[in-house]
XYZ file of C-alpha atoms in Angstrom:
297
model
C 11.214 -10.013 13.640
C 7.478 -10.331 14.010
C 5.490 -9.748 10.927
C 1.573 -9.745 10.935
C -0.106 -10.743 7.670
C -3.551 -9.905 7.194
C -5.241 -12.501 4.803
C -7.155 -10.098 2.568
C -9.622 -11.609 -0.017
C -9.422 -15.443 0.104
C -10.879 -15.561 -3.467
C -8.146 -13.352 -4.822
C -4.505 -13.805 -5.601
C -3.041 -12.600 -2.188
C -3.103 -15.829 -0.101
C -1.947 -18.013 -2.967
C 0.969 -15.746 -3.691
C 2.022 -15.697 -0.061
C 1.928 -19.547 -0.019
C 3.879 -19.846 -3.235
C 6.566 -17.646 -1.757
C 6.642 -19.703 1.524
C 6.955 -22.912 -0.381
C 9.567 -21.927 -2.883
C 11.630 -19.148 -1.197
C 11.682 -20.130 2.554
C 15.442 -19.528 2.743
C 15.101 -15.645 3.228
C 11.601 -15.584 4.580
C 13.062 -17.707 7.515
C 14.349 -14.588 8.786
C 10.896 -13.385 9.999
C 8.511 -14.715 12.700
C 5.215 -14.642 10.680
C 1.688 -14.619 12.160
C -1.033 -15.146 9.614
C -4.577 -14.307 9.902
C -7.430 -15.955 8.000
C -8.708 -19.518 8.487
C -6.022 -22.050 9.181
C -7.837 -24.395 6.827
C -7.253 -21.911 3.949
C -3.605 -21.931 4.581
C -3.313 -25.722 4.780
C -5.422 -25.890 1.522
C -2.694 -23.786 0.004
C -0.003 -26.087 1.084
C 1.219 -24.413 4.230
C 1.761 -25.776 7.675
C 2.552 -24.279 11.009
C 6.286 -24.450 11.849
C 9.033 -22.401 13.448
C 8.507 -18.835 12.265
C 5.094 -19.610 10.841
C 1.933 -19.361 12.910
C -1.801 -19.473 12.048
C -3.643 -16.917 14.182
C -6.959 -16.674 12.326
C -10.562 -17.635 12.940
C -11.472 -20.955 11.373
C -14.704 -21.244 9.310
C -16.879 -24.216 9.219
C -18.245 -23.918 5.626
C -16.433 -24.686 2.278
C -13.761 -22.271 1.550
C -14.474 -19.590 -0.964
C -13.452 -20.452 -4.608
C -10.578 -18.699 -6.326
C -11.837 -15.906 -8.461
C -15.555 -15.963 -7.086
C -15.866 -13.182 -4.403
C -18.728 -14.126 -2.000
C -20.162 -13.317 1.430
C -17.805 -15.736 3.384
C -15.070 -14.146 1.624
C -15.993 -10.833 2.571
C -16.275 -11.992 6.273
C -12.818 -13.524 6.089
C -11.171 -10.340 4.936
C -13.074 -8.273 7.570
C -12.157 -10.701 10.272
C -8.547 -11.257 8.987
C -8.026 -7.396 9.271
C -9.686 -6.975 12.648
C -7.432 -10.193 14.017
C -4.324 -8.578 12.516
C -5.103 -5.237 14.352
C -5.406 -7.026 17.613
C -1.993 -8.797 16.941
C -0.452 -5.337 16.268
C -1.998 -4.041 19.408
C -0.349 -6.853 21.483
C 3.084 -6.322 19.901
C 3.384 -2.683 18.388
C 6.836 -3.446 17.340
C 5.553 -5.914 14.794
C 5.391 -5.167 10.956
C 2.129 -5.377 9.312
C 1.734 -6.820 5.910
C -1.841 -6.662 4.359
C -2.829 -8.806 1.305
C -5.334 -7.266 -1.259
C -8.909 -6.818 -0.260
C -11.921 -6.246 -2.393
C -13.103 -2.821 -1.282
C -16.878 -3.346 -2.163
C -16.941 -6.793 -0.480
C -15.216 -5.045 2.477
C -18.089 -2.622 2.628
C -20.617 -5.488 2.404
C -18.903 -7.139 5.416
C -20.087 -4.152 7.476
C -16.724 -2.039 7.309
C -17.700 1.117 5.544
C -14.196 2.185 4.361
C -12.614 2.199 0.897
C -9.796 -0.125 1.594
C -7.061 -0.330 4.070
C -5.810 3.341 4.028
C -9.206 4.774 4.845
C -9.697 2.120 7.754
C -6.213 3.152 9.251
C -7.226 6.686 8.982
C -10.409 5.947 11.087
C -8.529 4.162 13.757
C -5.697 6.727 14.026
C -7.634 9.856 13.556
C -4.853 12.090 14.863
C -2.334 10.911 12.326
C -1.940 12.006 8.610
C -1.364 8.738 6.805
C -0.032 9.074 3.269
C 0.083 6.325 0.550
C 3.626 5.878 -0.749
C 5.248 3.476 -3.043
C 8.795 2.190 -3.462
C 10.650 0.236 -6.264
C 14.271 0.060 -5.457
C 15.663 3.563 -5.091
C 12.489 5.114 -6.562
C 10.029 6.686 -4.259
C 6.421 8.087 -4.970
C 3.833 9.589 -2.450
C 0.342 10.832 -3.186
C -1.144 13.941 -1.758
C -4.524 12.723 -2.332
C -5.722 9.008 -3.190
C -9.058 7.463 -3.027
C -11.345 10.241 -3.983
C -13.237 11.039 -7.211
C -11.119 13.210 -9.746
C -13.490 15.892 -9.514
C -12.925 16.601 -5.869
C -9.124 16.592 -6.133
C -8.822 20.578 -6.685
C -10.946 21.086 -3.596
C -9.017 18.695 -1.391
C -5.575 19.895 -2.153
C -4.404 22.388 0.492
C -0.848 23.688 1.139
C -0.982 22.196 4.726
C -1.755 18.865 3.287
C 0.958 19.021 0.796
C 3.574 20.085 3.203
C 2.801 17.157 5.593
C 2.876 14.667 2.783
C 6.113 16.175 1.534
C 7.736 16.019 4.886
C 6.879 12.384 5.479
C 7.905 11.361 1.891
C 11.378 13.225 2.329
C 11.857 11.586 6.012
C 11.120 8.127 4.392
C 13.187 8.482 1.478
C 15.934 10.647 2.443
C 15.558 12.445 -0.994
C 14.986 15.852 -2.444
C 11.502 16.075 -3.543
C 9.970 17.017 -7.118
C 6.310 18.115 -7.021
C 3.957 17.235 -9.884
C 1.671 19.993 -11.204
C -2.066 19.543 -11.127
C -2.892 21.001 -14.566
C -1.492 20.371 -18.070
C 1.863 21.745 -18.389
C 1.940 22.463 -14.643
C -0.594 25.389 -15.505
C 1.588 27.429 -17.699
C 1.880 30.194 -15.159
C -1.834 30.391 -14.706
C -2.868 29.986 -18.247
C -4.126 26.440 -17.774
C -5.245 26.707 -14.200
C -4.527 28.644 -11.171
C -3.979 25.855 -8.643
C -0.246 25.781 -8.920
C -0.049 29.493 -8.191
C -2.304 28.983 -5.030
C -0.340 26.062 -3.829
C 3.232 27.366 -4.337
C 3.400 28.497 -0.754
C 3.654 24.615 0.136
C 6.844 24.388 -1.681
C 8.241 27.469 0.038
C 7.177 25.962 3.459
C 8.924 22.774 2.685
C 12.211 24.648 1.667
C 11.941 26.541 4.713
C 11.761 23.485 6.655
C 14.860 22.098 5.134
C 13.392 19.954 2.326
C 14.880 20.513 -0.925
C 12.188 20.581 -3.584
C 11.384 21.780 -6.998
C 8.067 22.018 -8.801
C 5.681 22.342 -9.979
C 6.638 20.160 -12.771
C 4.688 18.908 -15.678
C 3.764 15.174 -14.918
C 3.675 14.139 -18.595
C 7.361 14.436 -19.024
C 8.546 14.001 -15.443
C 8.263 10.193 -15.273
C 10.147 9.571 -18.477
C 13.246 11.331 -17.089
C 12.965 10.376 -13.418
C 16.068 10.751 -11.684
C 15.907 8.326 -8.542
C 17.953 10.696 -6.703
C 14.621 12.693 -6.207
C 11.175 11.336 -4.813
C 8.165 12.371 -6.577
C 5.243 13.759 -4.822
C 2.006 13.514 -6.956
C -1.103 15.254 -6.354
C -3.662 12.582 -7.186
C -3.765 8.792 -7.505
C -3.621 8.103 -11.147
C -1.388 10.997 -11.851
C 1.251 9.147 -9.761
C 0.346 5.426 -9.925
C -0.526 5.211 -13.709
C 3.089 5.846 -14.755
C 4.684 4.311 -11.516
C 3.058 0.948 -12.115
C 3.853 1.091 -15.918
C 7.694 1.607 -15.127
C 7.752 -0.805 -12.307
C 5.113 -3.597 -12.726
C 5.690 -6.337 -10.253
C 8.829 -4.570 -8.762
C 7.318 -2.263 -6.310
C 5.189 -2.263 -3.008
C 2.988 0.221 -1.033
C 4.241 1.757 2.255
C 1.854 3.721 4.586
C 3.574 6.783 5.956
C 2.516 8.207 9.084
C 1.502 4.931 10.831
C 2.477 4.091 14.369
C 4.299 0.971 12.848
C 5.359 -0.086 9.398
C 2.624 -1.230 7.105
C 3.520 -2.538 3.755
C 1.423 -4.388 1.013
C 1.771 -5.442 -2.584
C 0.751 -2.518 -5.056
C -1.986 -4.672 -6.725
C -5.439 -5.824 -6.074
C -7.342 -9.162 -5.883
C -6.976 -9.872 -9.528
C -9.702 -12.543 -9.571
C -9.105 -13.372 -13.222
C -5.850 -14.779 -12.406
C -6.706 -16.504 -9.037
C -6.292 -20.353 -8.827
C -4.416 -20.486 -12.206
C -0.823 -20.243 -11.049
C -0.300 -17.191 -13.295
C -0.125 -14.271 -10.875
C 3.194 -12.513 -10.430
C 4.545 -12.678 -6.753
C 6.952 -9.823 -7.460
C 5.122 -7.128 -5.596
C 4.371 -9.216 -2.629
C 7.977 -10.419 -2.718
C 9.063 -6.652 -2.615
C 6.721 -5.994 0.321
C 8.070 -8.838 2.347
C 11.701 -7.890 1.577
C 10.972 -4.256 2.710
C 9.427 -5.642 5.928
C 12.458 -7.958 6.568
C 15.057 -5.128 5.714
C 13.587 -2.587 7.865
C 15.219 -3.643 11.067
């Protein structure tokens, strides 16, 4: 199985966590054929060497490598080039799986890529696809209807059509009935605390008509405390879903992009500069991402 890994920010924890897994857990990782973007000197510095199933495919740099925990212009260039090189590798072998290590969004913009992270970039190159951020920890599945937008814009960006598409994708990926979070406190209390749930209820009717069992809208403040993993949760905005999800499954979950022409997975955390280079970062989320990739065949 071919797996392309985009290097992410070399000053963050992503590359060191990948190197740690390859040096300590190679037994199960040996099932894949990995192509790593990013400077070969970075991977060698982290203790890796090319071997059967592990190939360095990135651009070399001829300056001192970025230091852990210190974002810099060279690091911005490396994460940009690493992503572009990964996309070229995916284009040459569309049956590959893409694993992306964390990037720094502001550094990515400074490198000339005006996108708020990976998902926005993928939406720009696949404009005819709806790409939805989903997260998985074991049998628990979550997807977001909206993601990287200011909270004040969420109500105006929610539409029944968007909710239906996200719900269909989540149901297809998880194979589970859906439970949909309300937008307002207490899911609006029949319009007393907001009208959005009443306006969006046609989306739930449409999902049921299309054969997707779902219930909602459900107050999000109690939903996660009593989450039955037989249901997948559709959250309406970023922190509504990811705040409780990460509290429940810290280090045990990964992100999956729904709607892509191939499988793309990633750890569910960022660059964590404060942990970089200290051998303190938890590899659990990256481990889950790699296991998801390897188990997808």
